[in-house]
mmCIF file of C-alpha atoms in Angstrom:
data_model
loop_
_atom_site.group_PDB
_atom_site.id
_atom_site.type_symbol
_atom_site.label_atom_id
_atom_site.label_comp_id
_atom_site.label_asym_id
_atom_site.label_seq_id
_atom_site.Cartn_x
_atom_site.Cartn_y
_atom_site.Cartn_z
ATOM 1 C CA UNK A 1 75.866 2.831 50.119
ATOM 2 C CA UNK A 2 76.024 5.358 47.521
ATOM 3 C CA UNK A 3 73.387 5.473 44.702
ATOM 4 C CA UNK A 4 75.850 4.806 41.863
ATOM 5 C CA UNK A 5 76.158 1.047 43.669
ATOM 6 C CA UNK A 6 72.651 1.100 44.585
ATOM 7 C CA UNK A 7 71.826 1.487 40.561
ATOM 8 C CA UNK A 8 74.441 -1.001 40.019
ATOM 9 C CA UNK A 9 72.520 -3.646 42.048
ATOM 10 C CA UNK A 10 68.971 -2.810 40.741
ATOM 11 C CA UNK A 11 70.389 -3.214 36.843
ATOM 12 C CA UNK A 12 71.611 -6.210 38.445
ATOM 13 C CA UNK A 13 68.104 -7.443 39.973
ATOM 14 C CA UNK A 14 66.716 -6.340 36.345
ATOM 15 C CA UNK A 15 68.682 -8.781 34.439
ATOM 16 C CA UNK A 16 68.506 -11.462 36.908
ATOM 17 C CA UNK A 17 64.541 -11.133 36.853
ATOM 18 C CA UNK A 18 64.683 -11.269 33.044
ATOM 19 C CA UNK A 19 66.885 -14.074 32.843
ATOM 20 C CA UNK A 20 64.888 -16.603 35.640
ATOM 21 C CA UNK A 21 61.417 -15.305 33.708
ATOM 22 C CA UNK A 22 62.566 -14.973 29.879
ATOM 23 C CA UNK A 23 64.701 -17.873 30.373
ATOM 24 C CA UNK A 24 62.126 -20.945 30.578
ATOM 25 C CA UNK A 25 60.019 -19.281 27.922
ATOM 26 C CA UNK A 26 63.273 -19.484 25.652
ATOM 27 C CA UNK A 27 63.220 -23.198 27.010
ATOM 28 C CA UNK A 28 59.739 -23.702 25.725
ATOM 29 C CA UNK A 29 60.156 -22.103 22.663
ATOM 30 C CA UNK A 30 63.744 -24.193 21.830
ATOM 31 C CA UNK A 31 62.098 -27.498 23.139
ATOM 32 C CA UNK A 32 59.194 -26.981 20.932
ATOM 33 C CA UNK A 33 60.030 -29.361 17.996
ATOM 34 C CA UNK A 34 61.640 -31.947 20.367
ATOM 35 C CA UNK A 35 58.363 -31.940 22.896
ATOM 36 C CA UNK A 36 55.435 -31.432 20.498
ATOM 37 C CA UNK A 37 54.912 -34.235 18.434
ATOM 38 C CA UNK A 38 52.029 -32.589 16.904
ATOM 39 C CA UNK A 39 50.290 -29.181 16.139
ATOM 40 C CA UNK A 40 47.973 -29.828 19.674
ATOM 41 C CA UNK A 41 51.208 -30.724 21.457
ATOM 42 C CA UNK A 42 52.755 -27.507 20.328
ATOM 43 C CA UNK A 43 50.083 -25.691 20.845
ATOM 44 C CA UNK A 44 50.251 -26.856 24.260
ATOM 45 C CA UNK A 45 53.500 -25.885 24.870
ATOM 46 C CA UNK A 46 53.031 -22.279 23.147
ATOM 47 C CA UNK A 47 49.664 -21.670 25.482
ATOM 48 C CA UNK A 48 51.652 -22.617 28.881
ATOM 49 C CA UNK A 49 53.598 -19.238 28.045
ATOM 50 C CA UNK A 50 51.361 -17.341 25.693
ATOM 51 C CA UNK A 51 50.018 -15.372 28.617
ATOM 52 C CA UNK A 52 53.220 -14.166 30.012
ATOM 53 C CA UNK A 53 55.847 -14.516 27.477
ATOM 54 C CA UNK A 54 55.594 -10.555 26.477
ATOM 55 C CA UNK A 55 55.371 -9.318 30.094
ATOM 56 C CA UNK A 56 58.602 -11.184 30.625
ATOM 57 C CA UNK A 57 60.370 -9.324 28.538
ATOM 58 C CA UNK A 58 59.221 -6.141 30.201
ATOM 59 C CA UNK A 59 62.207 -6.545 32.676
ATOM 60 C CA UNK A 60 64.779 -6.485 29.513
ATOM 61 C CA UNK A 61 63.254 -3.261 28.526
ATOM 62 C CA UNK A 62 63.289 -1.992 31.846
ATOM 63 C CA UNK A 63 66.607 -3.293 32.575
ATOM 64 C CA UNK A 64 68.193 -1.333 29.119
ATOM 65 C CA UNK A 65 66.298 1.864 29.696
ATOM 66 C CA UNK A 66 67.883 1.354 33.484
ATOM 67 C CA UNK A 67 71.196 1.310 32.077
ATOM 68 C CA UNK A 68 70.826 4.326 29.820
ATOM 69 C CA UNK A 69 69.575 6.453 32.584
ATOM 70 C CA UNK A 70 72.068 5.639 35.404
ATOM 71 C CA UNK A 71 75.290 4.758 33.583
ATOM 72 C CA UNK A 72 74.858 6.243 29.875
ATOM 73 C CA UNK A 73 79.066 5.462 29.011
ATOM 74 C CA UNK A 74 78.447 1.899 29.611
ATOM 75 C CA UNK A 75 75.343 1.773 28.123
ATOM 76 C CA UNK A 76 77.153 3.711 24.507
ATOM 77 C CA UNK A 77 80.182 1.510 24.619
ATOM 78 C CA UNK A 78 78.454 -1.812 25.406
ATOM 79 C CA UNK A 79 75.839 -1.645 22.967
ATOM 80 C CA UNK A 80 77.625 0.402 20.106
ATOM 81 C CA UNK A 81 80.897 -2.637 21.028
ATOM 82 C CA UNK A 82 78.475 -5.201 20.779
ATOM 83 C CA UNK A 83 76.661 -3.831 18.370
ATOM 84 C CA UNK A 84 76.024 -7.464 16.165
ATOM 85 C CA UNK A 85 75.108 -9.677 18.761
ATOM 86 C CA UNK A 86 72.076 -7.378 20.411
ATOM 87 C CA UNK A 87 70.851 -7.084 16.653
ATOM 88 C CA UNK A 88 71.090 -10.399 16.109
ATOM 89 C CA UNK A 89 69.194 -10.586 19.724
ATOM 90 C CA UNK A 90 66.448 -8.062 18.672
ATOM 91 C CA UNK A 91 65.613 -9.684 15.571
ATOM 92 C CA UNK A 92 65.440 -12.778 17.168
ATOM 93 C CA UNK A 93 62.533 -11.510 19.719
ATOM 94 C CA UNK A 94 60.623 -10.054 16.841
ATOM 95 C CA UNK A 95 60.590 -12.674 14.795
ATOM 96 C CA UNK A 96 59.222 -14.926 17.660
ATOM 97 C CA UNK A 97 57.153 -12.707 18.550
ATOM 98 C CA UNK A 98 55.514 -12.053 15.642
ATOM 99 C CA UNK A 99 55.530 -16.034 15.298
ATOM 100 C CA UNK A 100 53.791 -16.829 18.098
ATOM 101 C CA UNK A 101 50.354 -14.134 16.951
ATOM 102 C CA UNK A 102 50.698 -15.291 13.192
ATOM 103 C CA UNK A 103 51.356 -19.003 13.333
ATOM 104 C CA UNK A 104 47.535 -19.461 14.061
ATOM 105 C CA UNK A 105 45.764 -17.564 11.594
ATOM 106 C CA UNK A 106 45.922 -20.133 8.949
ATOM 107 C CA UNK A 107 45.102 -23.349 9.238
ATOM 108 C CA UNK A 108 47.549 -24.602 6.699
ATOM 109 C CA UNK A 109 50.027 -26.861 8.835
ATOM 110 C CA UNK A 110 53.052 -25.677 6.332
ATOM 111 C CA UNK A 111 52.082 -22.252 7.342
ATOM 112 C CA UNK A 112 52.583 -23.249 10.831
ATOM 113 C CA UNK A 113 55.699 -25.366 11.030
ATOM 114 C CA UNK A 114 57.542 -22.147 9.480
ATOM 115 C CA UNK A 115 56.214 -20.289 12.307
ATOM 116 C CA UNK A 116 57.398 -22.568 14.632
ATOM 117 C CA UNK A 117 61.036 -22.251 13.215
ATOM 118 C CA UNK A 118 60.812 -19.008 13.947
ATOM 119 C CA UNK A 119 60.084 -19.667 17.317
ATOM 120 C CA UNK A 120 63.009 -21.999 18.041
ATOM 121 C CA UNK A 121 65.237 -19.905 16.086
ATOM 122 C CA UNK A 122 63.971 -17.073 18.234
ATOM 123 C CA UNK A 123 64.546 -18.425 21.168
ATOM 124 C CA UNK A 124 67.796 -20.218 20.671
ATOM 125 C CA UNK A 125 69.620 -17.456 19.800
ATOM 126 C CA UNK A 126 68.896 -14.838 22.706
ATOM 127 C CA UNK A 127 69.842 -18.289 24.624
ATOM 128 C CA UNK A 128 72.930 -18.400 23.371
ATOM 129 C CA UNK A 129 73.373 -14.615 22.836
ATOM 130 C CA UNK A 130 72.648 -14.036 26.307
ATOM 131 C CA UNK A 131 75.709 -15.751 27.639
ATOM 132 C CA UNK A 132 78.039 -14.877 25.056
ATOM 133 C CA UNK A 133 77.830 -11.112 25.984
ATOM 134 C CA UNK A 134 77.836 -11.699 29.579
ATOM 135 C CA UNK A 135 80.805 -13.672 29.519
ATOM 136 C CA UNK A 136 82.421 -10.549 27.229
ATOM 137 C CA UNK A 137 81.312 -7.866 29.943
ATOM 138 C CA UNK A 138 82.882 -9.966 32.782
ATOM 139 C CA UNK A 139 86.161 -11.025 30.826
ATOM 140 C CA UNK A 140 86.630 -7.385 29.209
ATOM 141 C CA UNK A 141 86.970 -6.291 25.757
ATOM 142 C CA UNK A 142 89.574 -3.932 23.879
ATOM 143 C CA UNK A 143 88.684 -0.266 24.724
ATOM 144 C CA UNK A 144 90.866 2.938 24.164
ATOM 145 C CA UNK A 145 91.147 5.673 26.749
ATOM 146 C CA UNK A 146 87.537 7.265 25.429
ATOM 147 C CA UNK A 147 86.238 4.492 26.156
ATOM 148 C CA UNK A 148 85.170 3.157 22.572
ATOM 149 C CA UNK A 149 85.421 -0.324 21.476
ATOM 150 C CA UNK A 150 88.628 -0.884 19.346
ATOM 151 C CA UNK A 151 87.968 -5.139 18.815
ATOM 152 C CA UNK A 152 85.864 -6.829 16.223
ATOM 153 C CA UNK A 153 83.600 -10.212 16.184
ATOM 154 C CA UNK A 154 86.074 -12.334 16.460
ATOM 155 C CA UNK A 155 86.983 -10.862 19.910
ATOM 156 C CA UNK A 156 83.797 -11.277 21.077
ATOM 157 C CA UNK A 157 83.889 -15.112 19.801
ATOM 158 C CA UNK A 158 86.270 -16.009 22.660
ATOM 159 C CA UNK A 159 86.437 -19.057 24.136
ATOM 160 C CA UNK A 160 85.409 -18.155 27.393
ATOM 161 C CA UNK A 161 82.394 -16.354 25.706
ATOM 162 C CA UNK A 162 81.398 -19.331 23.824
ATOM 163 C CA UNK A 163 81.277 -20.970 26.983
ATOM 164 C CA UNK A 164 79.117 -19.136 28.368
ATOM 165 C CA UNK A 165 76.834 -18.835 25.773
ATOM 166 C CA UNK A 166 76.481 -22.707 26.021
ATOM 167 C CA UNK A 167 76.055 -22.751 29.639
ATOM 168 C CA UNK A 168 72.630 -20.031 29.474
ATOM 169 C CA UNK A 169 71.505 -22.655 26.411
ATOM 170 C CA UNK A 170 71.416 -24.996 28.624
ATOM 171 C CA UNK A 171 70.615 -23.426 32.004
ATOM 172 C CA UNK A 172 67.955 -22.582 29.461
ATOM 173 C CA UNK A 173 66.927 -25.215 28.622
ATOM 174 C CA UNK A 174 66.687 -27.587 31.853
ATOM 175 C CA UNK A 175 64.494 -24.253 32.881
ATOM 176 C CA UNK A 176 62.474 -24.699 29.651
ATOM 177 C CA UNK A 177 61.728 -28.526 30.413
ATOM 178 C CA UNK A 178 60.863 -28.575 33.741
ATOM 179 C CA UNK A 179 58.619 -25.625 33.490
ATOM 180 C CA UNK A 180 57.065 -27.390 31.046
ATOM 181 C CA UNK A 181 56.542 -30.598 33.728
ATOM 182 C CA UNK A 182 55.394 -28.401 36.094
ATOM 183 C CA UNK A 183 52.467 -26.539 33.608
ATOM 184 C CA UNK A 184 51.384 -29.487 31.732
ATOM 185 C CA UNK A 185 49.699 -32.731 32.435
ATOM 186 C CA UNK A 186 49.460 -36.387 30.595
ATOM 187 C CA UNK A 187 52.068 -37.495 27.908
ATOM 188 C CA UNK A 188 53.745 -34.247 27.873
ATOM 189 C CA UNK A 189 54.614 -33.745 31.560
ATOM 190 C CA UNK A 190 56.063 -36.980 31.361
ATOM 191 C CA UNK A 191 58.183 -36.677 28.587
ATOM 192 C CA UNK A 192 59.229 -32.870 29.724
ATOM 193 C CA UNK A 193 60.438 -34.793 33.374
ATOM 194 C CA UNK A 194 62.560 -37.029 31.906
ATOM 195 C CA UNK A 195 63.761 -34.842 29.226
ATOM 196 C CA UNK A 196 64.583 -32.339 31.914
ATOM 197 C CA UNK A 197 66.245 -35.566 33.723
ATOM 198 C CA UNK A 198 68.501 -35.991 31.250
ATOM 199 C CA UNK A 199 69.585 -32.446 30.517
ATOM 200 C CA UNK A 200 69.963 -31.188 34.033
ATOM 201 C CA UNK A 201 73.440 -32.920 34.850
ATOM 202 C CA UNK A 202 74.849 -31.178 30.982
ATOM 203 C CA UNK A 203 73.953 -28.311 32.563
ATOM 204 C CA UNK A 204 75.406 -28.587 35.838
ATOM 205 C CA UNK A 205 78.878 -29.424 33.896
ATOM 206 C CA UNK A 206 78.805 -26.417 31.989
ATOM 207 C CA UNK A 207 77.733 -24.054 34.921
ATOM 208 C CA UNK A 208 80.137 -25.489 37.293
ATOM 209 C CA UNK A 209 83.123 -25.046 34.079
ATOM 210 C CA UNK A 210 81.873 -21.713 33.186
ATOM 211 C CA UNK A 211 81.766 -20.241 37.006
ATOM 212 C CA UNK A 212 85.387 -21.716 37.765
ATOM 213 C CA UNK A 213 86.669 -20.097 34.914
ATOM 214 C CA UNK A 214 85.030 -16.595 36.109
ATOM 215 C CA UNK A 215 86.166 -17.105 39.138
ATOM 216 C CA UNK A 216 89.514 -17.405 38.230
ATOM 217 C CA UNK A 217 89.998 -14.507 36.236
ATOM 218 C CA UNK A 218 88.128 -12.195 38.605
ATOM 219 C CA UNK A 219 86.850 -13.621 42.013
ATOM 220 C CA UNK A 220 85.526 -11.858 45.337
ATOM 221 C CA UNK A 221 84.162 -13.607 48.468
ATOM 222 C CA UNK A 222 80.669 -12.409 47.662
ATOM 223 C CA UNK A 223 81.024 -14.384 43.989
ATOM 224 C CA UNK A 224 82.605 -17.200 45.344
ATOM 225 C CA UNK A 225 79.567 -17.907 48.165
ATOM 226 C CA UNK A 226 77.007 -16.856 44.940
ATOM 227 C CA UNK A 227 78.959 -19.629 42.704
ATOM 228 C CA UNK A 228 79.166 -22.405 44.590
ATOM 229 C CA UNK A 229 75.310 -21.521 46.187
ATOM 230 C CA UNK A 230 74.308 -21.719 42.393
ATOM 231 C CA UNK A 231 76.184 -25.498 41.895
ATOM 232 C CA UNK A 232 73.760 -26.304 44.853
ATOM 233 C CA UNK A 233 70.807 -25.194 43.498
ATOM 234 C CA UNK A 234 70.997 -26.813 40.496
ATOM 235 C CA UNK A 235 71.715 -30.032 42.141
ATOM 236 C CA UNK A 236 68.722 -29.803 44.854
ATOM 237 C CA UNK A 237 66.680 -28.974 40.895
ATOM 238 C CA UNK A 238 68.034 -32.426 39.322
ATOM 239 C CA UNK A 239 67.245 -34.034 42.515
ATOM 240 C CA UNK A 240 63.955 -32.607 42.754
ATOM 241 C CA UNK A 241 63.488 -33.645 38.992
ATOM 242 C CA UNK A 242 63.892 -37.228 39.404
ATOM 243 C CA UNK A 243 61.195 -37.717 42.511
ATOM 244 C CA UNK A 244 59.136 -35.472 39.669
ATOM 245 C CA UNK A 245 58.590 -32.983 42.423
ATOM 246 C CA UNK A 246 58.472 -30.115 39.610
ATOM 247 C CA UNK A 247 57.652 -27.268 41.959
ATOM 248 C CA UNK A 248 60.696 -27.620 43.882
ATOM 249 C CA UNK A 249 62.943 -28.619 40.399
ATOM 250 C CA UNK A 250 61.500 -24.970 39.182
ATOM 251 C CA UNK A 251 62.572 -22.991 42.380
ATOM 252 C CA UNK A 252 65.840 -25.186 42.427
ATOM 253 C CA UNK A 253 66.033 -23.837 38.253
ATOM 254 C CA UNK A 254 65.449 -20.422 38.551
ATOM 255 C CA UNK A 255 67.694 -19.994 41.879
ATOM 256 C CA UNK A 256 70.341 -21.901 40.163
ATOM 257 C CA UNK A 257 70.017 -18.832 37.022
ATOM 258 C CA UNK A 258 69.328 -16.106 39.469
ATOM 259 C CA UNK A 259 72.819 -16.932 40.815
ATOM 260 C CA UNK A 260 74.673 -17.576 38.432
ATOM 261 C CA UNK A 261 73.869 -14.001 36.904
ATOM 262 C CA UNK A 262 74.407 -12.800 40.944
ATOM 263 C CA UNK A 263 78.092 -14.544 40.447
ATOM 264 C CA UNK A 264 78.755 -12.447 37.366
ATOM 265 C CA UNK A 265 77.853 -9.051 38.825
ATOM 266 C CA UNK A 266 79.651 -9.662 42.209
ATOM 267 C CA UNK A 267 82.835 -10.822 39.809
ATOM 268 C CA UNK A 268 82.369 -7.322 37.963
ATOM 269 C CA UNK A 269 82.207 -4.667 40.329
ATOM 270 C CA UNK A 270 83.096 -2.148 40.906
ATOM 271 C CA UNK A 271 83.907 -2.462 36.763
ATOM 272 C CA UNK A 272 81.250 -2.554 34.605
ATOM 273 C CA UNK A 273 83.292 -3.589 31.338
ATOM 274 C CA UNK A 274 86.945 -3.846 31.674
ATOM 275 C CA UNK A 275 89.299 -2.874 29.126
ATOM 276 C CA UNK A 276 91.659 -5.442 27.956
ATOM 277 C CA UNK A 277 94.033 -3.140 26.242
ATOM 278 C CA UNK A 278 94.314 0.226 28.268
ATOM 279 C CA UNK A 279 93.493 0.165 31.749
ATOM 280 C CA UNK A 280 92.572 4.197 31.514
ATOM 281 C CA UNK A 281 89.262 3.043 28.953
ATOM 282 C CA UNK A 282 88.209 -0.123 31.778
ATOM 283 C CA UNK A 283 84.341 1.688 33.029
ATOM 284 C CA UNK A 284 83.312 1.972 36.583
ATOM 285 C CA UNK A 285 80.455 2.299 38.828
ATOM 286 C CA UNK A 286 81.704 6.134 39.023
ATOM 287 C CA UNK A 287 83.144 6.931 35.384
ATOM 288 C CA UNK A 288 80.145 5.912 33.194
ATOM 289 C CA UNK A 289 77.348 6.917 35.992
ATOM 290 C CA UNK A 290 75.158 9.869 35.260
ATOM 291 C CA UNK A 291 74.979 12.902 37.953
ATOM 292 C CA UNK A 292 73.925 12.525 41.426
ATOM 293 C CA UNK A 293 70.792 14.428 40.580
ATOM 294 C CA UNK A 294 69.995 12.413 37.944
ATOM 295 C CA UNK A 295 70.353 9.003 40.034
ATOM 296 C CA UNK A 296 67.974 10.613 43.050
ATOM 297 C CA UNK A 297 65.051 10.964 41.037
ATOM 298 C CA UNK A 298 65.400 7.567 39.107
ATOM 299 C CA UNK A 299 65.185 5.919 42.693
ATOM 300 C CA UNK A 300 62.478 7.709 43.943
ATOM 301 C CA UNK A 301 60.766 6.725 40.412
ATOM 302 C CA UNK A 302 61.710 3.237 41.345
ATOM 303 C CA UNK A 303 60.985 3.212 44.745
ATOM 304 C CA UNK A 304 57.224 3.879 43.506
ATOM 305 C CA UNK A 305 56.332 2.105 41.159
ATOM 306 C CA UNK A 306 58.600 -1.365 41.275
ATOM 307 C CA UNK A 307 55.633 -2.419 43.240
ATOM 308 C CA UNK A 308 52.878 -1.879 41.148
ATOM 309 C CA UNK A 309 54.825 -3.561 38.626
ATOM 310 C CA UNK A 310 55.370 -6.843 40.555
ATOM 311 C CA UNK A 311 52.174 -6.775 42.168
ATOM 312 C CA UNK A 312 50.788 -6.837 38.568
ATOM 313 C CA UNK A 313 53.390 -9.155 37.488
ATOM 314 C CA UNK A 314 52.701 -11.994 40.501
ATOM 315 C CA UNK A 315 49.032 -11.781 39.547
ATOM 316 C CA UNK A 316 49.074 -12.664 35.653
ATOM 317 C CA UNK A 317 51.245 -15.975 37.167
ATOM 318 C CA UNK A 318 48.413 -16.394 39.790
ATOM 319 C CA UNK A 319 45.548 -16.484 37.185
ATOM 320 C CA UNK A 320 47.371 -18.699 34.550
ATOM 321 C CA UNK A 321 48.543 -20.574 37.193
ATOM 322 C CA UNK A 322 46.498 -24.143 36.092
ATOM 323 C CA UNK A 323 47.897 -26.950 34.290
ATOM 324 C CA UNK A 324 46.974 -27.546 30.557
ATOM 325 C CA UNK A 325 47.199 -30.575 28.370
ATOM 326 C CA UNK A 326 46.165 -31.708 24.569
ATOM 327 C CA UNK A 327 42.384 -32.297 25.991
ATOM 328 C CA UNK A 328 42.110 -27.924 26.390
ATOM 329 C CA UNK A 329 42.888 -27.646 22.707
ATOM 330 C CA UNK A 330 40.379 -28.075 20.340
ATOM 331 C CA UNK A 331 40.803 -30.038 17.226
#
């Protein structure tokens, strides 16, 4: 295997790790009206992530400096093409995550309920974002023979994209809820259960719609076997849900995401965004990789300390691995 595939795979592994972490702390932070019925309740919610919400997003930073290194023209064209939708992504993250260190330093419950907007808002729209530019890379876009992006907004706004970005929202979601089940205890792990219940089975339509679709514009063995592994998944995670065995309804959740983000890689390559207009501008593992040299030392970087970083990683989850409920929060 030759390291411009080998990169492609770790990006790959990046973005799957950031989607199965980030994506049940977007859950928590979109279910947050609909779950906390008061400022304890959401303040339970917020503390079942506040210790690892930031360290989850370490993988999307890692993931995009990844990306730069090892394939620089996809990198350019995908974020300079796409340009609206990761600003609209960015200012979503700071906003909640300035949110989530301000909404507490005054006790004025106005003060806080604006924070907590944030928060959804914050998390909803990465949600959705997530899936609409996914579904772009995967389907293709316009690009020219250099390479640049020659479409607007309203190519990105496809219906296939739109899809997509309602099947993450509720992948999302179903993660959110029954993390939430499995980290909390009393009224709110109830009410998380059967919220996740109810949600998991939406989910499962969309997935199963959006997949098929991918699948028929662009399919491979390897995607086919990750696709319908995926539909499983999420099934064994609704089943899971409704004997309110929440361990195995979060493996079955974050399997199910891991993937379905596996299914969209497989589909791509050896493309990493296809041109919809002139074949000669469609990217590849070899056109828009960086030098041979360049790609050695990144692995060798990789190869020591990927490690460290999930050693350190599995550890925060280990110590904040109790449940909490309203009676840890203090009046």
């Amino acid at each position: 295997m030759d390291l411009t595939t080998v990169w492609f795979l770790l990006i790959a592994v990046l973005f799957t790790g950031y989607f199965i972490l980030e994506g049940f702390d977007f859950g928590v932070g979109a279910l947050l009206p609909v779950l906390g019925r008061d400022d304890r309740e959401r303040r339970v919610l917020i503390n079942t992530i506040g210790p690892v919400w930031d360290g989850n997003e370490v993988w999307l930073i890692t993931a995009a400096g990844a990306l730069f290194a090892a394939f620089p023209e996809w990198y350019a064209t995908l974020l300079s093409g796409f340009y609206l939708p990761f600003l609209l992504i960015l200012v979503a993250l700071i906003g909640r995550g300035v949110a989530f260190e301000y909404r507490h330093k005054r006790p004025d419950a106005r003060w806080k309920q604006r924070w907590d907007a944030v928060i959804t808002a914050g998390s909803v729209i990465p949600a959705v974002g997530w899936g609409i530019i996914f579904a772009n890379i995967v389907r293709g876009v316009p690009l020219d023979a250099n390479h640049d992006y020659t479409g607007g907004l309203t190519d990105l706004l496809n219906p296939y994209a739109l899809l997509g970005g309602a099947t993450t929202a509720a992948l999302f979601l179903t993660h959110g809820a029954v993390f939430l089940a499995l980290k909390t205890n009393g009224d709110i792990r109830t009410r998380a259960g059967n919220l996740a219940a109810r949600i998991t089975p939406a989910a499962l339509a969309l997935s199963a719609a959006f997949l098929t679709w991918t699948l028929t514009q662009r399919h491979t063995p390897t995607a086919v076997a990750l696709a319908v592994a995926a539909a499983l998944a999420l099934t064994g995670a609704f089943a899971a849900t409704l004997v309110r065995r929440e361990g195995w309804a979060f493996a079955g959740t974050a399997t199910a995401i891991g993937l379905t983000v596996a299914t969209l890689f497989a589909a791509l390559h050896p493309n990493v965004l296809p041109s919809t207009t002139d074949p000669a501008g469609t990217l590849t593992v070899l056109n828009a990789a960086s030098n041979p040299y360049t790609l050695k030392i990144m692995t060798w970087v990789a190869v020591i300390f990927t490690p460290v970083v999930l050693a350190y990683q599995g550890w925060t989850y280990w110590v904040f691995r109790r449940r909490i409920s309203v009676t840890n929060i203090p009046h």
